[in-house]
Coordinates of C-alpha atoms in Angstrom, one line a residue:
M646 CA 47.4 -28.7 85.5
D647 CA 44.9 -30.6 87.6
V648 CA 44.7 -34.4 88.1
R649 CA 42.0 -35.0 85.6
T650 CA 43.9 -33.2 82.8
K651 CA 47.1 -35.2 83.6
D652 CA 45.3 -38.5 83.4
V653 CA 43.8 -37.6 80.0
A654 CA 47.2 -36.7 78.6
A655 CA 48.7 -40.0 79.8
V656 CA 46.0 -42.0 78.1
G657 CA 46.6 -40.1 74.8
R658 CA 50.3 -40.9 74.9
R659 CA 49.6 -44.6 75.5
V660 CA 47.1 -44.8 72.5
A661 CA 49.6 -43.1 70.2
A662 CA 52.3 -45.5 71.2
H663 CA 50.1 -48.5 70.4
Q664 CA 49.2 -47.1 66.9
D665 CA 52.9 -46.5 66.0
A666 CA 53.7 -50.1 67.0
A667 CA 50.9 -51.4 64.8
L668 CA 52.0 -49.4 61.8
E669 CA 55.6 -50.7 62.2
R670 CA 54.3 -54.3 62.0
L671 CA 52.4 -53.7 58.7
A672 CA 54.2 -54.7 55.4
R673 CA 55.0 -51.6 53.4
P674 CA 56.3 -51.2 49.8
A675 CA 59.8 -50.2 49.2
A676 CA 60.5 -46.5 48.9
A677 CA 61.3 -46.8 45.1
D678 CA 57.9 -48.5 44.5
R679 CA 56.2 -45.8 46.4
L680 CA 57.9 -43.1 44.3
Q681 CA 56.9 -44.9 41.0
A682 CA 53.3 -45.0 42.1
I683 CA 53.3 -41.3 42.8
Y684 CA 54.8 -40.5 39.3
R685 CA 52.2 -42.6 37.5
K686 CA 49.3 -40.9 39.3
E687 CA 50.7 -37.5 38.5
A688 CA 51.1 -38.3 34.8
A689 CA 47.6 -39.7 34.5
L690 CA 46.2 -36.5 36.1
S691 CA 48.2 -34.4 33.7
L692 CA 47.0 -36.2 30.6
R693 CA 43.3 -36.0 31.7
G694 CA 43.6 -32.3 32.4
R695 CA 45.0 -31.5 28.9
A696 CA 42.5 -33.7 26.9
A697 CA 39.2 -32.8 28.5
P698 CA 39.4 -29.0 27.9
S699 CA 40.2 -29.6 24.2
R700 CA 37.0 -31.6 23.6
R701 CA 34.2 -30.6 26.0
P702 CA 34.4 -26.8 25.9
L703 CA 34.6 -26.8 22.1
G704 CA 31.4 -28.9 21.8
I705 CA 29.7 -26.6 24.3
A706 CA 30.7 -23.5 22.4
L707 CA 29.4 -24.9 19.1
A708 CA 26.1 -25.9 20.6
A709 CA 25.7 -22.4 22.2
A710 CA 26.5 -20.7 18.8
C711 CA 23.9 -22.8 17.0
A712 CA 21.3 -22.0 19.6
A713 CA 22.1 -18.3 19.4
A714 CA 21.8 -18.4 15.6
F715 CA 18.4 -20.1 15.7
A716 CA 17.2 -17.6 18.3
L717 CA 18.2 -14.7 16.0
V718 CA 16.4 -16.3 13.1
F719 CA 13.2 -16.8 14.9
A720 CA 13.4 -13.4 16.7
F721 CA 14.3 -11.2 13.7
A722 CA 14.1 -13.0 10.3
L723 CA 10.7 -14.6 10.9
P724 CA 7.5 -12.8 11.9
R725 CA 6.4 -13.8 15.4
A726 CA 3.0 -15.5 15.7
G727 CA 0.3 -13.0 16.3
D728 CA 2.1 -10.0 14.8
P729 CA 0.0 -8.4 12.1
L730 CA 1.5 -7.7 8.7
T731 CA 2.8 -4.3 7.7
Y732 CA 3.0 -2.8 4.2
R733 CA 4.8 0.0 2.4
V734 CA 3.6 2.2 -0.5
E735 CA 6.5 2.8 -2.9
G736 CA 8.9 2.6 0.0
S737 CA 6.9 4.7 2.5
P738 CA 5.0 3.1 5.4
G739 CA 1.4 2.4 4.6
A740 CA -1.6 3.2 6.9
I741 CA -4.7 1.2 7.4
G742 CA -7.7 2.7 5.7
R743 CA -5.8 5.4 3.7
W744 CA -6.7 5.6 0.0
V745 CA -4.0 4.8 -2.5
A746 CA -4.4 6.2 -6.0
A747 CA -2.4 5.3 -9.1
D748 CA -3.3 8.3 -11.3
V749 CA -0.7 8.1 -14.1
S750 CA 1.7 5.3 -13.3
Q751 CA 1.6 2.0 -11.5
V752 CA 1.8 2.0 -7.6
G753 CA 3.0 -1.0 -5.6
L754 CA 2.2 -2.1 -2.1
D755 CA 4.8 -4.4 -0.5
F756 CA 3.7 -6.5 2.5
S757 CA 6.0 -7.8 5.2
D758 CA 5.1 -11.5 4.3
G759 CA 6.6 -11.0 0.8
S760 CA 3.2 -10.5 -0.9
R761 CA 2.7 -7.5 -3.3
V762 CA -0.3 -5.7 -4.8
D763 CA 0.2 -3.4 -7.8
L764 CA -2.4 -0.7 -8.7
A765 CA -2.7 -0.1 -12.4
P766 CA -3.0 3.5 -13.6
G767 CA -6.5 4.9 -12.9
T768 CA -7.0 2.6 -9.9
R769 CA -8.0 3.5 -6.3
A770 CA -7.8 1.1 -3.4
R771 CA -7.0 0.9 0.2
V772 CA -5.9 -1.7 2.8
T773 CA -8.8 -2.1 5.2
E774 CA -7.3 -4.5 7.7
V775 CA -4.2 -6.5 8.4
G776 CA -3.6 -9.6 10.6
P777 CA -0.9 -12.1 11.3
R778 CA -2.2 -14.3 8.4
G779 CA -3.1 -11.8 5.7
A780 CA -4.8 -8.5 4.8
G781 CA -8.0 -7.1 3.4
V782 CA -7.9 -4.8 0.3
L783 CA -10.8 -2.8 -0.9
L784 CA -10.7 -2.0 -4.7
E785 CA -12.9 1.0 -5.3
R786 CA -12.2 1.2 -9.1
G787 CA -9.6 0.0 -11.6
S788 CA -7.3 -3.1 -11.7
L789 CA -5.0 -4.8 -9.2
H790 CA -2.3 -7.3 -9.9
V791 CA -2.1 -9.5 -6.8
R792 CA 0.7 -11.9 -5.8
V793 CA 0.2 -13.5 -2.4
V794 CA 2.9 -15.7 -0.9
H795 CA 1.5 -19.1 -0.2
R796 CA 1.5 -20.3 3.5
D797 CA -0.7 -23.0 5.1
D798 CA -2.6 -20.5 7.2
T799 CA -2.6 -17.4 4.8
R800 CA -5.9 -15.6 4.6
W801 CA -6.3 -12.6 2.2
V802 CA -9.5 -11.0 0.9
V803 CA -9.8 -8.5 -2.0
T804 CA -13.2 -6.8 -2.1
G805 CA -14.6 -5.3 -5.3
G806 CA -18.2 -4.0 -5.1
P807 CA -20.3 -6.7 -3.5
F808 CA -17.8 -9.5 -4.3
E809 CA -15.0 -10.9 -2.1
V810 CA -12.1 -12.8 -3.6
H811 CA -10.6 -15.1 -1.0
V812 CA -7.0 -15.9 -1.5
I813 CA -4.7 -18.4 0.1
G814 CA -1.6 -18.0 -2.0
T815 CA -1.7 -17.3 -5.7
E816 CA -1.2 -14.7 -8.5
F817 CA -4.1 -13.0 -10.4
D818 CA -5.5 -9.8 -11.9
V819 CA -8.8 -8.4 -10.6
T820 CA -10.8 -5.4 -12.0
W821 CA -13.8 -3.7 -10.6
D822 CA -15.8 -1.6 -13.2
T823 CA -17.9 0.9 -11.2
E824 CA -20.1 1.9 -14.2
A825 CA -20.9 -1.7 -15.3
E826 CA -20.8 -2.9 -11.7
E827 CA -18.8 -5.9 -13.0
L828 CA -15.9 -7.8 -11.4
A829 CA -13.3 -9.5 -13.6
V830 CA -10.8 -12.1 -12.3
S831 CA -8.0 -13.5 -14.4
M832 CA -5.9 -16.2 -12.8
I833 CA -2.2 -16.5 -13.5
A834 CA -1.3 -19.1 -10.9
G835 CA -3.1 -21.0 -8.1
R836 CA -6.8 -20.5 -7.4
V837 CA -9.2 -18.2 -5.6
H838 CA -12.7 -18.4 -4.2
V839 CA -15.2 -15.7 -5.1
V840 CA -18.3 -15.1 -3.1
G841 CA -21.1 -12.5 -3.5
P842 CA -24.8 -11.9 -3.1
C843 CA -25.5 -13.1 -6.7
V844 CA -23.1 -16.0 -6.6
E845 CA -24.6 -19.3 -5.6
P846 CA -23.3 -20.7 -2.3
P847 CA -20.7 -21.7 -1.4
G848 CA -19.2 -19.4 -4.0
R849 CA -17.2 -19.8 -7.2
A850 CA -13.7 -21.4 -7.3
V851 CA -11.5 -20.0 -10.1
A852 CA -8.2 -21.8 -11.0
A853 CA -5.4 -20.8 -13.4
P854 CA -5.6 -20.2 -16.3
E855 CA -9.4 -19.4 -16.0
S856 CA -10.9 -16.0 -16.2
I857 CA -14.4 -14.9 -15.2
R858 CA -16.7 -11.9 -15.1
L859 CA -19.4 -11.4 -12.5
T860 CA -22.1 -8.8 -12.0
C861 CA -25.2 -8.5 -9.8
A862 CA -26.6 -5.5 -11.7
A863 CA -29.7 -6.0 -13.8
P864 CA -29.1 -5.8 -17.6
R865 CA -29.5 -2.2 -18.9
A866 CA -31.7 -1.3 -21.8
A867 CA -29.7 -0.4 -24.9
A868 CA -29.8 3.3 -25.7
P869 CA -31.6 4.1 -28.9
Q870 CA -29.2 4.8 -31.7
A871 CA -29.5 8.0 -33.7
P872 CA -30.3 7.7 -37.4
P873 CA -27.2 8.1 -39.6
P874 CA -26.6 11.7 -40.8
A875 CA -27.6 12.6 -44.3
V876 CA -24.7 12.5 -46.8
A877 CA -23.8 16.0 -47.8
P878 CA -22.9 16.8 -51.4
E879 CA -19.3 16.2 -52.1
A880 CA -17.2 19.3 -51.7
S881 CA -13.6 20.2 -52.2
P882 CA -11.4 19.1 -49.2
P883 CA -10.8 21.9 -46.7
A884 CA -7.4 23.4 -46.3
R885 CA -5.3 22.0 -43.5
P886 CA -5.3 24.2 -40.5
T887 CA -2.0 25.8 -39.7
A888 CA -0.1 25.9 -36.4
L889 CA -1.8 28.3 -34.0
L890 CA -0.8 30.1 -30.9
P891 CA -2.4 28.7 -27.7
S892 CA -4.8 31.7 -27.4
E893 CA -6.1 31.4 -31.0
S894 CA -9.1 29.3 -32.0
V895 CA -9.3 26.8 -34.8
P896 CA -11.2 28.3 -37.8
S897 CA -14.2 26.4 -39.2
A898 CA -13.7 24.3 -42.4
S899 CA -15.3 26.9 -44.6
A900 CA -13.3 29.8 -43.1
A901 CA -10.1 27.8 -43.4
A902 CA -10.8 27.2 -47.1
T903 CA -11.2 30.9 -47.9
A904 CA -9.1 32.8 -45.4
P905 CA -5.4 33.2 -46.2
A906 CA -3.1 31.2 -44.0
P907 CA -1.6 33.2 -41.1
P908 CA 2.1 33.8 -41.1
A909 CA 4.1 30.9 -39.7
S910 CA 5.8 33.2 -37.2
P911 CA 3.9 36.3 -36.3
P912 CA 6.1 39.3 -35.5
A913 CA 6.5 40.3 -32.0
R914 CA 4.9 43.6 -31.0
A915 CA 5.4 45.8 -28.1
G916 CA 2.7 45.2 -25.5
A917 CA 2.0 41.6 -26.8
P918 CA 3.1 39.4 -23.9
L919 CA 1.4 36.3 -25.4
A920 CA 3.7 36.3 -28.4
E921 CA 6.7 36.9 -26.2
A922 CA 5.7 34.1 -23.9
A923 CA 5.2 31.8 -26.8
S924 CA 8.8 32.1 -27.7
A925 CA 10.0 31.4 -24.1
P926 CA 11.5 28.0 -23.2
G927 CA 8.8 25.4 -22.5
A928 CA 6.1 27.4 -24.3
G929 CA 4.7 24.5 -26.2
S930 CA 6.6 21.5 -24.8
W931 CA 4.4 21.3 -21.7
R932 CA 1.4 20.4 -23.9
V933 CA 3.4 17.7 -25.6
H934 CA 4.4 16.2 -22.3
L935 CA 0.8 16.5 -21.0
G936 CA -0.6 14.7 -24.0
A937 CA 1.9 11.9 -23.6
G938 CA 1.0 11.5 -19.9
R939 CA 4.3 12.8 -18.6
L940 CA 2.8 15.0 -16.0
G941 CA 6.0 15.7 -14.1
E942 CA 7.8 17.0 -17.1
A943 CA 4.7 19.0 -18.1
L944 CA 4.6 20.7 -14.7
A945 CA 8.3 21.4 -14.8
D946 CA 7.9 23.2 -18.2
V947 CA 4.9 25.1 -16.9
E948 CA 6.9 26.3 -13.9
L949 CA 9.7 27.4 -16.2
L950 CA 7.3 29.3 -18.4
G951 CA 5.4 30.8 -15.6
I952 CA 2.3 29.3 -13.8
D953 CA 0.3 32.6 -14.2
V954 CA 0.8 32.5 -18.0
V955 CA -0.6 29.0 -18.3
L956 CA -3.4 29.6 -15.8
G957 CA -4.9 32.0 -18.4
R958 CA -4.1 30.0 -21.4
A959 CA -4.7 26.3 -20.8
S960 CA -8.0 24.5 -21.5
G961 CA -10.2 23.2 -18.8
V962 CA -9.0 19.6 -19.2
E963 CA -5.4 20.8 -19.3
L964 CA -5.8 22.8 -16.1
V965 CA -7.2 19.7 -14.3
D966 CA -4.4 17.5 -15.6
L967 CA -1.8 20.1 -14.5
G968 CA -3.6 20.2 -11.1
S969 CA -3.2 16.4 -10.8
A970 CA 0.5 16.7 -11.8
A971 CA 1.1 19.2 -9.0
R972 CA -0.9 17.1 -6.5
L973 CA 1.2 14.0 -7.4
S974 CA 4.3 16.1 -7.0
R975 CA 3.1 17.0 -3.5
K976 CA 2.5 20.6 -4.3
P977 CA -1.1 21.0 -3.0
D978 CA -1.0 24.8 -3.2
V979 CA 0.0 24.8 -6.8
A980 CA -2.6 22.1 -7.5
A981 CA -5.4 24.1 -5.9
R982 CA -4.5 27.1 -8.2
F983 CA -5.0 25.0 -11.3
Y984 CA -8.2 23.4 -10.1
Q985 CA -9.6 26.8 -9.0
A986 CA -8.7 28.3 -12.4
A987 CA -10.6 25.5 -14.1
R988 CA -13.7 26.3 -12.0
Q989 CA -13.5 30.0 -12.6
R990 CA -12.7 30.0 -16.3
F991 CA -14.8 27.0 -17.4
A992 CA -17.7 27.2 -14.9
G993 CA -20.4 24.6 -15.7
S994 CA -18.1 22.3 -17.7
D995 CA -17.0 18.7 -17.0
A996 CA -13.6 20.0 -16.2
A997 CA -14.9 22.4 -13.5
A998 CA -16.9 19.6 -11.9
V999 CA -13.9 17.3 -11.9
A1000 CA -11.8 20.1 -10.4
A1001 CA -14.3 20.3 -7.5
Y1002 CA -14.0 16.6 -6.9
H1003 CA -10.2 16.8 -6.8
L1004 CA -10.3 19.8 -4.4
G1005 CA -12.4 17.6 -2.1
R1006 CA -10.0 14.7 -2.5
M1007 CA -7.1 16.9 -1.5
A1008 CA -8.9 18.0 1.6
F1009 CA -9.9 14.4 2.4
D1010 CA -6.6 12.6 1.7
G1011 CA -4.1 15.3 2.5
R1012 CA -5.5 17.1 5.5
G1013 CA -8.4 15.2 6.9
A1014 CA -10.5 18.3 6.5
W1015 CA -13.8 16.4 6.4
A1016 CA -16.2 19.4 6.4
E1017 CA -14.3 21.1 3.5
A1018 CA -14.0 17.8 1.6
E1019 CA -17.7 17.1 1.9
R1020 CA -18.6 20.6 0.6
W1021 CA -16.5 20.0 -2.6
F1022 CA -18.0 16.5 -3.1
A1023 CA -21.4 18.0 -2.8
V1024 CA -20.5 20.6 -5.5
Y1025 CA -19.5 17.8 -7.8
L1026 CA -22.7 15.8 -7.1
A1027 CA -24.8 18.9 -7.7
E1028 CA -23.1 19.7 -11.0
R1029 CA -22.7 16.1 -12.3
P1030 CA -25.1 13.8 -10.3
R1031 CA -24.6 11.0 -12.7
G1032 CA -20.9 11.7 -13.6
A1033 CA -18.2 9.1 -13.7
L1034 CA -16.9 10.2 -10.3
A1035 CA -20.4 10.3 -8.6
P1036 CA -20.1 6.9 -6.8
E1037 CA -16.8 8.0 -5.3
A1038 CA -17.9 11.5 -4.4
L1039 CA -21.1 10.2 -2.7
G1040 CA -19.1 7.4 -0.9
R1041 CA -16.5 9.8 0.3
S1042 CA -19.3 12.2 1.4
L1043 CA -20.6 9.4 3.5
E1044 CA -17.2 8.9 5.1
C1045 CA -17.0 12.6 5.9
A1046 CA -20.3 12.6 7.6
R1047 CA -19.4 9.6 9.6
N1048 CA -16.0 11.1 10.7
L1049 CA -17.8 14.3 11.6
K1050 CA -20.3 12.3 13.7
L1051 CA -23.2 13.9 11.7
H1052 CA -25.5 10.9 12.2
A1053 CA -28.6 12.3 10.5
R1054 CA -26.5 13.5 7.5
A1055 CA -24.8 10.1 7.4
R1056 CA -28.1 8.3 7.3
E1057 CA -29.4 10.5 4.5
L1058 CA -26.3 10.0 2.4
A1059 CA -26.3 6.2 3.1
A1060 CA -29.9 6.0 1.8
R1061 CA -29.0 7.9 -1.3
Y1062 CA -25.9 5.7 -1.9
L1063 CA -27.8 2.4 -1.5
A1064 CA -30.6 3.6 -3.8
A1065 CA -28.1 4.6 -6.5
Y1066 CA -25.3 2.1 -6.0
P1067 CA -26.6 -1.0 -4.1
N1068 CA -23.5 -2.9 -5.2
G1069 CA -21.0 -0.1 -4.9
A1070 CA -17.7 -0.1 -3.0
H1071 CA -19.3 1.8 -0.1
A1072 CA -22.4 -0.3 0.1
G1073 CA -21.3 -2.1 3.2
L1074 CA -20.6 1.2 5.1
A1075 CA -23.8 2.7 3.8
A1076 CA -25.9 -0.3 5.0
T1077 CA -24.3 0.0 8.4
L1078 CA -24.9 3.7 8.7
A1079 CA -28.4 3.5 7.3
G1080 CA -29.3 1.3 10.2
G1081 CA -28.4 4.0 12.6
A1082 CA -24.9 2.7 13.7
D1083 CA -22.3 5.3 14.4

């Protein structure tokens, strides 16, 4: 060790000695007092360690659980701001712009905000748009029962012809009569605002329990009434017709009075399949079900009896109704057989024309076959240019031409539609296409 290191060590020893001497001169508590102080400090620390975890972590856990619950509510139970509504048709997801038809029974549309729209039998409508605050519904024909859940920012619009029914939150019935071009609104609860080209600005407010009818069509001249028929000399009442097999025709009144009544149950003969078929299960019950509007049961009986048998036996109207029963049962091939039979067996009749419309409708709604659909709608319009389904057939033809991007054809159909039905359900689309827009 060198000199410098030795000197430093000596200085350190002298400093330590002076510190020890100073500590010895300080007054110190007795050993027992020092031990009691240590025990008190340890006890205080022990109590603090047991009490704090029992209070603070519990409060933190409760706060965290509440925050998580609120987060779940806002994330899943409530629609997020900006998300458009969705809807379901009898439990199945609905699509924007797709036609919904209630042919025989009521059809319901359930929306994600709790609102509901019910289509009465014979009604056709479609949801044209949805947004975070409401939806737009186009009523082509028939009646809707509308129940919109009230919210401060709800905005719903139901369109019928040239009229718009603006809804915030209420319940009402609305009907659009295509032939009379008349809108009827009957309030059940709340109020709506109706606007239209023939309604003075800023529109018409309708509140429960008020009902109104609106039309922009010019009054139609009353059709001349035919003179009452001459009263024929009183004659003996004709005999009541007896039950007939489906292939037989009803005799005239004079023939029924003179001809003997046929036997109640004609004997079966070899080579007479009609008599045999008439005794088969479901031979006559399908007509009973059809007349009562029970299309599903009628179709089941027909399938049990044999579709080929009924195709050659049913009337034109019955064939169309059975076609609709098969279409509603999602059996398009069977429906097409009934509709085609109506056209072949009853060519030129109303039933044949209606069958053509339904064939076009199946191509339009079921397969998106626009060219095929437009051909069938054109057949209906050629056979019944002023028929009850003419507005729909022409309007759908217009949609087909637009979807096929046949611009010249679309403009031609649009001009025809506006000339015939200026206030019709497709008038807005026709006005757009007539101006040359794609």
